[in-house]
Amino acid sequence: MAALEDNSILFAIFILTIMALLLVPYTVIRLCMAFTKKRKDLHCQCSQCLCSGKYRKSIFRRISIFLTCGNVTLMLLWVMMAVLVHYINNISRQIQPFEPFDILGLEPGASDSAVKKAYRRLSIQYHPDKNPDPEAHKYFVEFISKAYQALTDPISRENFEKHGHPDGRQGFQIGIALPVFLLTFDGGSGGFLLLGIVGICILLPLIGAVIYLSRSSKYTGNFVMHETLSTYYYLMKPSLAPSKVMDVFVKAAEFMKMPIRRSDDELLHKLFMAVRSELNMDLKNIKSEQTKFWKQHPSLVKTELLIHAHLARESASLHPTLQSDFKLMLELAPRLLEELVKIAVMPRNPHGHGWLRPAVGVLELSQCMTQAVPLSARKAITGNSEGIAQFLQLPHFTETTVKKIAPKKVRSVQELQALNAEERVKLLTEIAELSVPESRDVEFVLDMIPDIKLDISCETEGEEGIQEGDIVTLVAWITLRRRNGMVHALPHAPRYPFHKEENFWLLLADSSTNEVWISQKVTFTNEAAAISAASEAIRETKESLGASFKEIDVAAREGVKKVKGGSRLVLTKFRAPKEGSYNLTSHCLCDSWIGCDVKSALKLKILKRTRAGTRGQAVEEVAADDSIEEEEEDIQENDDYESEYSDDEGEEDDDEDNKLKTRKASYFYSVIQINAFAKEEEEEKGGRFFNGVGDDQT
């Protein structure tokens, strides 16, 4: 029995040691990160954002932030360690070594007379004739008698004093660090033990794997249903106008599962009357358009009306029964819109190019969803292709406010930022008739609006000119500046009830052919990952060019400095197309802010192939004299793909084309997989793709 107790305590000590080796360093790291974390507010400090409640940390929210899965697991592990320590201490007290002098209450080396005297004294207290207690009898027989015998017998006493045991030198004992119940079981308990081992080691992992596979088979890595991707791929068209993107967006499978209630009919009809002007209906055939709208699936009708209620800022008047559906729609929107962008820029033609027009439309819809601005507000006005939409994202601004400042020829947010402080305060308080606190809120938001700069260049491996089939390396530095000096910040979005991160999309496209050559998602959230990716990309690029170690180190240091200063590196490669001159445009589009998108021109001239091989070759800048020149300039007007929410009369919906069929959806989803596999092969042949934030290229 003593051996089993020793094994039990060894098992507890083994488990305690393993937990301590892992738990103590992890806890120290977590505490260091918590105390060294910068306490800087990343969200907007205007009164509207503060009053929205999504950044307010109540006592329950603070508790929920602290009681995360990681923190709760950490606390439970420490509690388990405390229980193990307590258990080991109790077992250690119970398993005491045989100490005759301590049992008799004597000092080591006591004489025989002292031993006999102590034995008589304890016999009066514990002898069965004097004490009828069974525990006293057990203690007298197992401890007092054995101790007296060990100290009165000369051989036993000599063995104890030399070897610490009355029986002399003891052999080496090996224990097994296993719990007692695994070492002591009979035929009946053995079956239960076997079932427990099978259940824990085989059935439980198997059940978990089945649940995981059943869920993962329906969703992508971005938690979007595969059925949604099939639908989006089937409905995506190269000529899809920005105002028609809504018709594709609402047909997600997640929205189709939205519950339908009979009580919603009257509420949705009232909501329809409130947002009818935003539904892009033909006023000449308004009755037929309304009938056609209500003949859609009820989930599609509800989703579209809820989206327009959000854009028209009518969400506060929604009935409580629609609020849950409204929040679900807004929670799903960012993921669905991101996947819709990826499908728009997915390679569709033999050259591996995507479509520009629908991609721009999806990002414009994402901007409006974040800022709760109607699509009709993007109608171009004199001197501004974005209309009044970018002003409506400012706090306390309405259409009336925009009309008041129009005579001052402030047509964009950038022009409002360019005014000096006194002129801006005078414009906001006297002309726009905003109060001092309201003008202060506008200043807060103006300080957070990002200013994006593009620096695009092409690097080569030593040969002059770009020829057909060459691998061209494109290096783009995207620099973000804000008036408040921050790099990473959450956008001003008081009417969006969830946290929304800023994302930017770099598109290298040919506007004349509606083709996207390169697409890349860029974020400014993780600076450490951006530094690592940029440093690695620069080092590999310089090594391929044959640079020295000193040159490589200098270039890497400069790249790290740029990233810390608010820049992100996008380094990618593409194969040069056929001979000819190409007027490309680099678009950097934000999915959260309106009016922050920038564009720059890039002219490339591809020569006819005269040398063997398809190595990446030199790229020079295309000049007017037919040499290769790279030219960058901001494009403010006269772009082929400005907002087109007012010029869609020539495009009609085709109901038959928009009907979803399971067989066709499955076919087009398989095409997605084939195209992705083909592009992976092309990337492996053409070189590696790098992103400053670690995102994969679409």
XYZ file of C-alpha atoms in Angstrom:
698
model
C 0.000 0.000 0.000
C 2.870 2.344 0.731
C 4.235 1.762 -2.740
C 0.901 2.745 -4.263
C 0.846 5.923 -2.187
C 4.366 6.714 -3.371
C 3.247 6.227 -7.001
C 0.266 8.508 -6.426
C 2.410 11.337 -5.072
C 4.921 10.836 -7.873
C 2.155 11.246 -10.432
C 0.987 14.474 -8.778
C 4.569 15.799 -8.674
C 5.050 14.896 -12.357
C 1.894 16.747 -13.427
C 2.799 19.741 -11.242
C 6.265 19.942 -12.786
C 4.970 19.858 -16.374
C 2.350 22.525 -15.637
C 4.876 24.766 -13.903
C 7.377 24.539 -16.767
C 4.729 25.784 -19.217
C 2.507 27.964 -17.073
C 5.017 30.106 -15.188
C 6.876 31.505 -18.263
C 3.604 32.049 -20.132
C 2.107 33.950 -17.182
C 5.209 36.122 -16.841
C 5.062 36.997 -20.549
C 1.354 37.830 -20.342
C 1.897 40.076 -17.327
C 4.814 41.867 -18.998
C 2.731 42.463 -22.113
C -0.178 43.755 -20.033
C 1.967 46.234 -18.085
C 3.984 47.425 -21.082
C 0.997 47.789 -23.417
C 0.486 51.330 -24.636
C -2.684 52.815 -23.275
C -3.632 54.889 -26.290
C -7.164 55.354 -27.562
C -7.391 54.187 -31.160
C -11.003 55.164 -31.708
C -12.542 58.513 -32.492
C -13.005 60.892 -29.549
C -15.925 62.872 -30.957
C -19.134 63.047 -28.935
C -21.087 60.918 -31.416
C -18.661 57.991 -31.198
C -18.438 58.274 -27.417
C -22.217 58.364 -27.081
C -22.718 55.438 -29.451
C -21.845 53.065 -26.606
C -19.638 50.647 -28.516
C -16.473 52.084 -26.928
C -17.969 52.609 -23.490
C -16.528 50.169 -20.937
C -19.195 49.467 -18.345
C -18.497 47.217 -15.362
C -19.979 44.252 -17.208
C -17.951 45.006 -20.308
C -14.764 45.344 -18.295
C -15.479 41.989 -16.688
C -16.191 40.436 -20.081
C -12.941 41.856 -21.456
C -11.016 40.373 -18.549
C -12.864 37.047 -18.559
C -11.705 35.967 -21.979
C -11.166 32.310 -22.796
C -7.403 32.708 -22.420
C -7.616 34.469 -19.050
C -10.184 32.041 -17.651
C -8.091 29.080 -18.790
C -5.013 30.635 -17.204
C -6.785 31.118 -13.879
C -8.145 27.558 -13.916
C -4.667 26.170 -14.531
C -3.284 28.131 -11.577
C -6.140 26.831 -9.408
C -5.260 23.286 -10.498
C -1.631 23.921 -9.567
C -2.704 25.152 -6.119
C -4.853 22.044 -5.613
C -1.947 19.814 -6.617
C 0.396 21.571 -4.181
C -2.149 21.143 -1.381
C -2.628 17.475 -2.261
C 1.125 16.807 -2.309
C 1.558 18.472 1.093
C -1.196 16.348 2.648
C 0.197 13.132 1.178
C 3.686 14.082 2.377
C 2.414 14.501 5.932
C 0.702 11.112 5.807
C 3.744 9.320 4.391
C 6.260 10.043 7.131
C 9.616 8.193 7.370
C 10.143 5.830 10.330
C 11.827 7.891 13.074
C 11.959 5.919 16.398
C 13.395 8.800 18.438
C 10.658 11.162 17.243
C 7.967 8.570 17.966
C 9.198 8.107 21.548
C 9.759 11.843 21.966
C 13.526 11.574 22.479
C 16.550 13.332 21.152
C 18.783 11.358 18.750
C 21.405 9.324 20.671
C 19.349 8.925 23.879
C 20.436 6.226 26.341
C 18.705 2.874 26.882
C 17.300 3.971 30.204
C 15.739 7.048 28.599
C 14.250 4.821 25.878
C 12.693 2.465 28.450
C 11.356 5.366 30.474
C 9.718 6.918 27.415
C 8.267 3.556 26.411
C 6.652 3.082 29.855
C 5.200 6.571 29.732
C 3.649 6.025 26.285
C 2.435 2.534 27.224
C 0.356 4.019 30.028
C -1.235 6.322 27.439
C -1.692 4.025 24.417
C -1.580 0.392 25.713
C -4.833 -1.499 24.927
C -5.278 -2.370 28.595
C -5.180 1.332 29.481
C -6.857 2.856 26.381
C -9.707 0.948 24.639
C -9.615 3.254 21.565
C -8.851 1.164 18.412
C -6.746 3.993 16.994
C -4.632 4.053 20.168
C -4.120 0.296 19.903
C -3.077 0.632 16.247
C -0.616 3.426 17.031
C 0.875 1.463 19.952
C 1.438 -1.682 17.888
C 2.637 -0.090 14.603
C 4.740 2.774 15.977
C 5.552 2.670 19.704
C 6.379 -1.041 19.921
C 8.422 -0.975 16.707
C 10.317 2.107 17.825
C 11.097 0.558 21.233
C 12.251 -2.651 19.597
C 14.449 -0.775 17.122
C 16.208 1.176 19.883
C 16.579 -1.593 22.447
C 17.931 -4.243 20.113
C 21.675 -3.501 19.609
C 21.776 -4.639 15.967
C 18.616 -2.716 14.994
C 19.846 0.424 16.718
C 23.229 0.220 15.017
C 21.556 -0.245 11.608
C 19.285 2.723 12.260
C 22.138 5.011 13.300
C 24.259 3.999 10.296
C 21.716 3.494 7.519
C 18.597 5.232 8.827
C 16.544 2.023 9.013
C 16.367 -0.747 11.635
C 16.728 -3.423 8.974
C 19.981 -1.969 7.610
C 20.803 -0.680 4.113
C 17.720 -0.446 1.884
C 17.642 -1.098 -1.836
C 16.891 1.573 -4.494
C 13.136 1.944 -5.042
C 11.647 3.013 -8.371
C 8.184 4.510 -8.500
C 5.747 4.867 -11.411
C 4.273 8.320 -11.936
C 0.762 7.020 -12.519
C -2.403 7.514 -10.478
C -3.448 4.762 -8.105
C -6.659 3.869 -9.954
C -4.597 2.746 -12.956
C -2.575 0.363 -10.791
C -5.360 -1.097 -8.650
C -8.373 -2.428 -10.498
C -10.129 -5.748 -10.567
C -12.074 -7.415 -13.340
C -15.192 -5.303 -12.817
C -13.551 -1.903 -12.716
C -11.152 -2.816 -15.517
C -13.961 -2.754 -18.078
C -15.036 0.736 -17.038
C -11.416 1.846 -17.146
C -11.044 0.476 -20.666
C -14.221 2.221 -21.814
C -12.987 5.467 -20.298
C -9.645 5.257 -22.093
C -11.350 4.448 -25.405
C -13.841 7.280 -24.946
C -11.266 9.909 -24.030
C -8.497 8.886 -26.414
C -10.545 7.770 -29.443
C -14.213 8.728 -29.369
C -13.814 12.275 -28.040
C -11.227 13.337 -30.673
C -13.299 11.585 -33.335
C -16.447 13.470 -32.368
C -14.519 16.747 -32.331
C -13.076 16.014 -35.772
C -16.521 15.196 -37.187
C -18.006 18.430 -35.805
C -15.089 20.483 -37.135
C -15.234 18.917 -40.598
C -19.011 19.300 -40.827
C -18.717 23.019 -40.054
C -15.609 23.681 -42.102
C -17.209 22.070 -45.132
C -19.802 24.874 -45.128
C -17.536 27.831 -44.380
C -14.320 29.306 -45.721
C -11.396 30.502 -43.645
C -13.059 33.929 -43.427
C -16.255 32.349 -41.997
C -18.210 32.878 -45.189
C -20.348 30.067 -46.546
C -19.178 28.285 -49.681
C -22.697 28.667 -51.049
C -22.295 32.439 -50.790
C -19.063 32.364 -52.803
C -20.737 30.270 -55.494
C -23.614 32.732 -55.692
C -21.331 35.757 -55.843
C -19.155 34.159 -58.520
C -22.211 33.345 -60.625
C -23.720 36.844 -60.345
C -20.500 38.824 -60.757
C -20.221 40.534 -64.153
C -17.490 42.743 -65.643
C -19.959 45.532 -66.379
C -21.538 45.491 -62.913
C -22.175 49.136 -62.024
C -21.535 50.346 -58.462
C -25.239 50.978 -57.899
C -25.989 47.369 -58.903
C -23.542 45.826 -56.453
C -26.281 45.882 -53.808
C -28.333 43.401 -55.847
C -25.463 40.908 -55.708
C -24.479 41.590 -52.108
C -27.909 40.835 -50.600
C -28.057 37.360 -52.184
C -25.603 35.841 -49.689
C -26.649 32.504 -48.193
C -26.215 33.989 -44.700
C -28.945 36.539 -45.457
C -31.202 33.870 -46.934
C -31.254 32.177 -43.516
C -32.614 35.298 -41.851
C -35.880 34.423 -40.044
C -39.176 35.397 -41.655
C -42.026 36.470 -39.376
C -45.585 37.346 -40.284
C -45.409 40.314 -37.944
C -42.621 41.790 -40.094
C -44.849 42.455 -43.119
C -46.394 45.668 -41.838
C -43.066 46.876 -40.431
C -41.260 46.237 -43.708
C -43.933 48.097 -45.700
C -43.461 51.137 -43.478
C -39.720 50.843 -43.890
C -40.151 50.555 -47.657
C -41.998 53.871 -47.773
C -39.199 55.525 -45.766
C -36.359 54.346 -48.050
C -38.176 54.026 -51.359
C -36.197 56.866 -52.925
C -32.935 54.930 -52.360
C -34.038 51.683 -54.044
C -32.925 52.752 -57.539
C -36.335 52.178 -59.104
C -37.489 53.469 -62.463
C -39.896 56.294 -61.664
C -41.648 55.909 -65.015
C -42.732 52.375 -64.105
C -42.882 52.744 -60.352
C -45.824 50.398 -59.854
C -44.281 47.553 -61.798
C -40.962 48.155 -60.085
C -42.594 47.934 -56.669
C -44.430 44.751 -57.617
C -41.208 43.254 -58.902
C -39.422 44.218 -55.683
C -41.978 42.548 -53.398
C -41.969 39.359 -55.502
C -38.416 38.614 -54.388
C -37.622 36.167 -51.623
C -38.783 37.627 -48.272
C -35.254 37.362 -46.838
C -33.840 39.374 -49.738
C -36.529 42.025 -49.299
C -35.848 42.307 -45.572
C -32.068 42.443 -46.030
C -32.167 45.132 -48.697
C -34.598 47.281 -46.716
C -32.475 46.962 -43.572
C -29.348 47.957 -45.498
C -31.038 51.029 -46.942
C -32.416 51.882 -43.493
C -28.851 51.880 -42.219
C -27.590 53.966 -45.144
C -30.446 56.441 -44.771
C -29.799 56.595 -41.007
C -33.288 55.351 -40.173
C -32.098 52.502 -37.943
C -33.131 54.276 -34.723
C -36.778 54.066 -35.801
C -36.673 50.307 -36.438
C -39.053 48.145 -34.468
C -37.408 46.022 -31.725
C -38.307 42.824 -33.603
C -36.131 43.966 -36.521
C -33.189 45.114 -34.415
C -31.699 41.598 -34.075
C -31.865 41.075 -37.850
C -30.397 44.538 -38.379
C -27.386 43.848 -36.132
C -26.836 40.441 -37.727
C -26.767 42.041 -41.170
C -24.197 44.650 -40.089
C -22.052 42.042 -38.354
C -21.857 39.911 -41.515
C -21.376 42.806 -43.934
C -17.558 43.356 -43.646
C -16.712 39.684 -44.259
C -19.114 39.359 -47.172
C -17.932 42.576 -48.816
C -14.299 41.483 -48.516
C -15.072 38.175 -50.229
C -17.019 40.064 -52.895
C -13.934 42.197 -53.626
C -11.789 39.075 -53.932
C -14.241 37.534 -56.390
C -14.339 40.751 -58.435
C -10.540 40.819 -58.845
C -10.256 37.063 -59.294
C -8.525 36.092 -62.589
C -11.178 35.585 -65.250
C -9.456 35.931 -68.630
C -6.515 34.004 -70.137
C -4.136 36.749 -68.974
C -5.109 36.197 -65.336
C -6.778 39.589 -64.883
C -9.830 40.472 -62.810
C -12.439 43.205 -63.200
C -11.987 46.770 -62.012
C -15.478 48.225 -62.211
C -17.238 45.795 -59.821
C -14.289 45.890 -57.400
C -14.540 49.681 -57.126
C -18.300 49.389 -56.672
C -17.972 46.896 -53.824
C -15.463 49.082 -51.978
C -17.685 52.128 -52.425
C -20.581 50.161 -50.925
C -18.313 49.162 -48.028
C -17.464 52.819 -47.410
C -21.142 53.767 -47.367
C -21.971 50.868 -45.023
C -19.282 51.949 -42.556
C -20.220 55.636 -42.592
C -24.008 55.129 -42.982
C -24.174 57.351 -46.061
C -26.834 56.867 -48.797
C -25.626 55.657 -52.163
C -27.404 58.559 -53.836
C -25.128 60.977 -51.947
C -22.203 59.805 -54.109
C -23.694 61.480 -57.185
C -20.935 63.618 -58.691
C -21.143 67.380 -58.304
C -19.076 70.200 -59.748
C -15.468 69.778 -58.669
C -16.045 66.590 -56.679
C -16.596 63.101 -58.057
C -17.685 61.799 -54.627
C -20.603 64.206 -54.280
C -21.591 65.231 -50.779
C -21.001 61.748 -49.367
C -17.608 62.575 -47.866
C -19.095 65.534 -45.981
C -21.924 63.419 -44.578
C -19.390 61.195 -42.818
C -18.392 64.180 -40.655
C -20.278 64.533 -37.346
C -23.271 66.904 -37.273
C -23.124 67.404 -41.063
C -26.344 67.142 -43.085
C -27.307 68.056 -46.625
C -28.371 71.477 -45.353
C -24.955 72.028 -43.794
C -23.234 71.116 -47.052
C -25.401 73.586 -48.967
C -24.456 76.346 -46.537
C -20.710 75.934 -47.083
C -21.027 75.398 -50.858
C -20.669 79.133 -51.697
C -17.248 79.099 -50.000
C -16.052 76.638 -52.666
C -15.087 73.953 -50.163
C -15.893 70.931 -52.307
C -14.044 68.163 -50.460
C -12.857 67.149 -47.035
C -9.274 67.686 -48.160
C -10.063 71.315 -48.985
C -11.665 71.684 -45.559
C -8.510 70.272 -43.959
C -6.338 72.637 -45.995
C -7.924 75.700 -44.371
C -6.069 77.205 -41.448
C -7.562 76.756 -37.984
C -9.160 80.210 -37.792
C -10.771 79.994 -41.222
C -12.081 76.498 -40.511
C -13.589 77.473 -37.156
C -15.198 80.524 -38.745
C -16.593 78.398 -41.573
C -18.021 75.781 -39.214
C -19.473 78.136 -36.598
C -20.602 81.119 -38.663
C -21.385 79.694 -42.100
C -22.361 76.100 -41.221
C -23.949 77.343 -37.957
C -22.450 74.583 -35.816
C -21.906 75.097 -32.108
C -18.422 75.173 -30.610
C -18.625 71.580 -29.262
C -19.927 70.387 -32.644
C -17.092 72.128 -34.485
C -14.673 70.507 -32.053
C -16.112 67.097 -33.007
C -15.515 67.910 -36.665
C -11.892 68.736 -35.826
C -11.502 65.363 -34.092
C -12.670 63.527 -37.205
C -10.590 65.663 -39.579
C -7.544 64.726 -37.508
C -8.305 61.012 -38.003
C -9.006 60.983 -41.740
C -6.060 59.231 -43.428
C -3.944 60.825 -46.126
C -2.537 58.150 -48.445
C 0.548 58.505 -50.636
C 1.651 55.990 -53.284
C 5.275 55.465 -54.275
C 5.520 52.863 -57.034
C 8.689 51.723 -58.717
C 9.887 48.766 -60.769
C 13.081 46.835 -60.123
C 14.907 44.488 -62.479
C 17.665 41.896 -62.451
C 20.117 43.540 -64.799
C 18.731 43.561 -68.341
C 17.464 46.636 -70.119
C 13.900 47.041 -71.304
C 10.793 44.938 -70.666
C 10.126 42.274 -73.244
C 7.222 39.911 -73.729
C 7.137 37.207 -71.081
C 9.580 38.882 -68.678
C 8.877 38.673 -64.947
C 8.360 42.263 -63.770
C 8.803 43.090 -60.074
C 6.551 45.858 -58.816
C 7.467 47.605 -55.557
C 4.831 49.852 -53.999
C 5.189 51.813 -50.779
C 1.865 52.921 -49.300
C 2.298 55.690 -46.729
C -0.455 56.727 -44.318
C -0.486 60.055 -42.518
C -2.991 61.586 -40.122
C -3.080 65.025 -38.611
C -3.079 63.518 -35.102
C 0.104 61.529 -35.844
C -1.458 58.080 -35.418
C -0.953 55.258 -37.901
C -3.371 52.584 -36.755
C -6.790 53.841 -35.698
C -10.408 52.776 -35.885
C -12.490 54.831 -38.321
C -15.115 57.310 -37.253
C -18.303 55.224 -37.537
C -20.800 56.151 -34.798
C -23.706 54.455 -36.561
C -21.882 51.171 -37.120
C -22.395 49.196 -33.863
C -19.300 46.982 -34.136
C -15.549 47.516 -34.214
C -14.414 48.099 -37.793
C -10.784 47.967 -38.874
C -9.398 50.082 -41.702
C -8.399 48.082 -44.768
C -6.863 49.335 -47.999
C -6.796 47.645 -51.398
C -4.026 48.266 -53.918
C -5.236 47.631 -57.465
C -3.013 47.920 -60.528
C -5.518 48.102 -63.360
C -6.024 49.071 -66.964
C -9.063 51.343 -66.936
C -9.542 51.171 -70.698
C -10.033 47.393 -70.658
C -11.584 47.112 -67.163
C -8.848 44.655 -66.133
C -7.131 44.352 -62.733
C -3.563 43.127 -63.138
C -2.582 43.044 -59.454
C -4.681 43.221 -56.296
C -3.464 43.299 -52.714
C -5.102 43.937 -49.356
C -3.062 46.124 -47.005
C -3.650 46.903 -43.325
C -1.801 49.095 -40.840
C -2.699 47.182 -37.666
C 0.271 44.865 -37.054
C 3.504 46.847 -37.289
C 5.706 43.955 -36.127
C 4.438 41.647 -38.880
C 4.861 44.428 -41.455
C 8.478 45.001 -40.390
C 9.296 41.297 -40.614
C 7.654 40.865 -44.028
C 9.199 44.031 -45.500
C 12.680 43.175 -44.232
C 12.501 39.650 -45.634
C 11.153 40.848 -48.995
C 13.850 43.513 -49.368
C 16.644 41.110 -48.451
C 15.498 38.461 -50.923
C 15.065 41.044 -53.678
C 18.522 42.530 -53.126
C 20.121 39.082 -52.962
C 18.569 38.176 -56.314
C 20.095 41.364 -57.755
C 23.543 40.362 -56.478
C 23.908 43.160 -53.921
C 26.578 43.007 -51.225
C 25.789 42.261 -47.588
C 26.321 45.898 -46.653
C 23.915 47.110 -49.348
C 21.352 44.524 -48.295
C 21.619 45.559 -44.644
C 21.296 49.265 -45.502
C 18.236 48.631 -47.692
C 16.610 46.490 -44.993
C 17.224 49.174 -42.359
C 15.685 51.825 -44.597
C 12.674 49.603 -45.180
C 12.184 49.031 -41.452
C 12.430 52.767 -40.863
C 9.739 53.390 -43.469
C 7.414 50.830 -41.907
C 7.841 52.387 -38.472
C 7.066 55.754 -40.047
C 3.655 54.584 -41.278
C 4.419 52.898 -44.604
C 3.634 49.412 -45.863
C 5.454 47.513 -48.591
C 3.714 45.628 -51.365
C 6.182 43.660 -53.460
C 4.769 41.452 -56.179
C 5.646 40.076 -59.579
C 3.732 39.694 -62.802
C 4.520 38.455 -66.270
C 4.858 41.077 -68.973
C 2.023 40.894 -71.546
C 2.267 41.165 -75.304
C 4.153 43.913 -77.091
C 2.614 47.350 -76.801
C 2.169 50.423 -74.611
C -0.028 50.137 -71.529
C -1.468 53.061 -69.585
C -2.074 51.553 -66.149
C -3.534 53.147 -63.040
C -2.666 52.288 -59.458
C -5.677 52.554 -57.161
C -5.400 52.606 -53.374
C -8.958 52.285 -52.084
C -10.109 52.375 -48.469
C -13.068 50.290 -47.317
C -14.007 52.613 -44.424
C -13.481 56.278 -45.358
C -15.106 58.152 -48.240
C -12.943 60.490 -50.298
C -9.558 59.070 -49.212
C -8.897 56.977 -52.317
C -5.850 57.899 -54.388
C -4.733 56.996 -57.903
C -1.511 57.315 -59.815
C -0.594 56.634 -63.422
C 1.949 54.058 -64.539
C 2.936 53.829 -68.211
C 4.687 50.708 -69.430
C 5.995 49.858 -72.854
C 6.513 46.186 -73.621
C 9.036 45.370 -76.338
C 9.055 42.431 -78.695
C 11.064 39.495 -77.395
C 14.557 39.334 -78.802
C 16.407 37.446 -76.046
C 15.934 33.911 -74.821
C 14.455 33.023 -71.453
C 11.756 34.597 -69.303
C 13.796 35.946 -66.406
C 12.720 39.088 -64.656
C 14.210 41.916 -66.691
C 14.974 45.591 -66.299
C 12.167 48.081 -66.121
C 12.865 51.679 -66.978
C 10.469 54.560 -67.072
C 8.379 55.116 -70.165
C 9.026 58.505 -71.753
C 7.369 60.222 -74.659
C 10.255 59.170 -76.942
C 9.218 55.469 -76.640
C 11.627 54.692 -73.766
C 10.117 53.101 -70.654
C 8.899 55.690 -68.193
C 7.212 55.479 -64.846
C 5.079 58.484 -64.041
C 3.118 59.087 -60.863
C 0.445 61.741 -60.458
C -2.736 62.017 -58.473
C -5.882 61.707 -60.579
C -8.680 63.877 -59.299
C -11.077 64.114 -62.257
C -12.109 62.596 -65.603
C -11.568 58.982 -64.559
C -13.392 56.224 -66.388
C -14.569 54.645 -63.136
C -15.964 57.448 -61.027
C -19.111 56.824 -58.999
C -21.945 55.916 -61.340
C -24.978 55.889 -59.111
C -26.825 58.294 -61.422
C -25.902 56.735 -64.796
C -27.395 53.271 -64.718
C -30.496 53.736 -66.888
C -29.003 51.747 -69.743
C -28.432 48.689 -67.596
C -31.431 46.449 -66.922
C -31.815 43.535 -64.591
C -32.385 40.157 -66.106
C -34.460 38.031 -63.759
C -33.707 34.853 -65.599
C -29.960 35.405 -65.298
C -30.211 36.087 -61.575
C -32.080 32.890 -60.709
C -29.802 30.653 -58.698
C -29.567 27.027 -59.698
C -27.773 24.503 -57.571
C -26.171 22.757 -60.505
C -24.697 25.942 -61.943
C -23.572 27.203 -58.559
C -21.647 23.996 -57.923
C -20.080 24.244 -61.364
C -18.901 27.793 -60.879
C -17.556 27.017 -57.414
C -15.434 24.275 -58.931
C -14.199 26.845 -61.460
C -13.093 29.016 -58.525
C -10.992 26.198 -57.159
C -9.470 25.466 -60.583
C -8.592 29.107 -61.161
C -7.033 29.388 -57.697
C -4.945 26.270 -58.337
C -3.849 27.584 -61.732
C -2.827 30.915 -60.248
C -0.814 29.190 -57.519
C 1.117 27.344 -60.229
C 1.699 30.604 -62.079
C 2.935 32.285 -58.894
C 5.354 29.437 -58.249
C 6.769 29.897 -61.724
C 6.860 33.677 -61.569
C 8.258 34.178 -58.094
C 7.119 34.847 -54.553
C 4.513 37.368 -53.508
C 5.169 39.585 -50.506
C 2.849 41.811 -48.527
C 3.759 44.235 -45.810
C 1.022 42.902 -43.536
C 1.155 39.229 -44.302
C -2.035 38.971 -46.386
C -2.168 36.613 -49.333
C -2.529 38.032 -52.778
C -5.960 37.665 -54.230
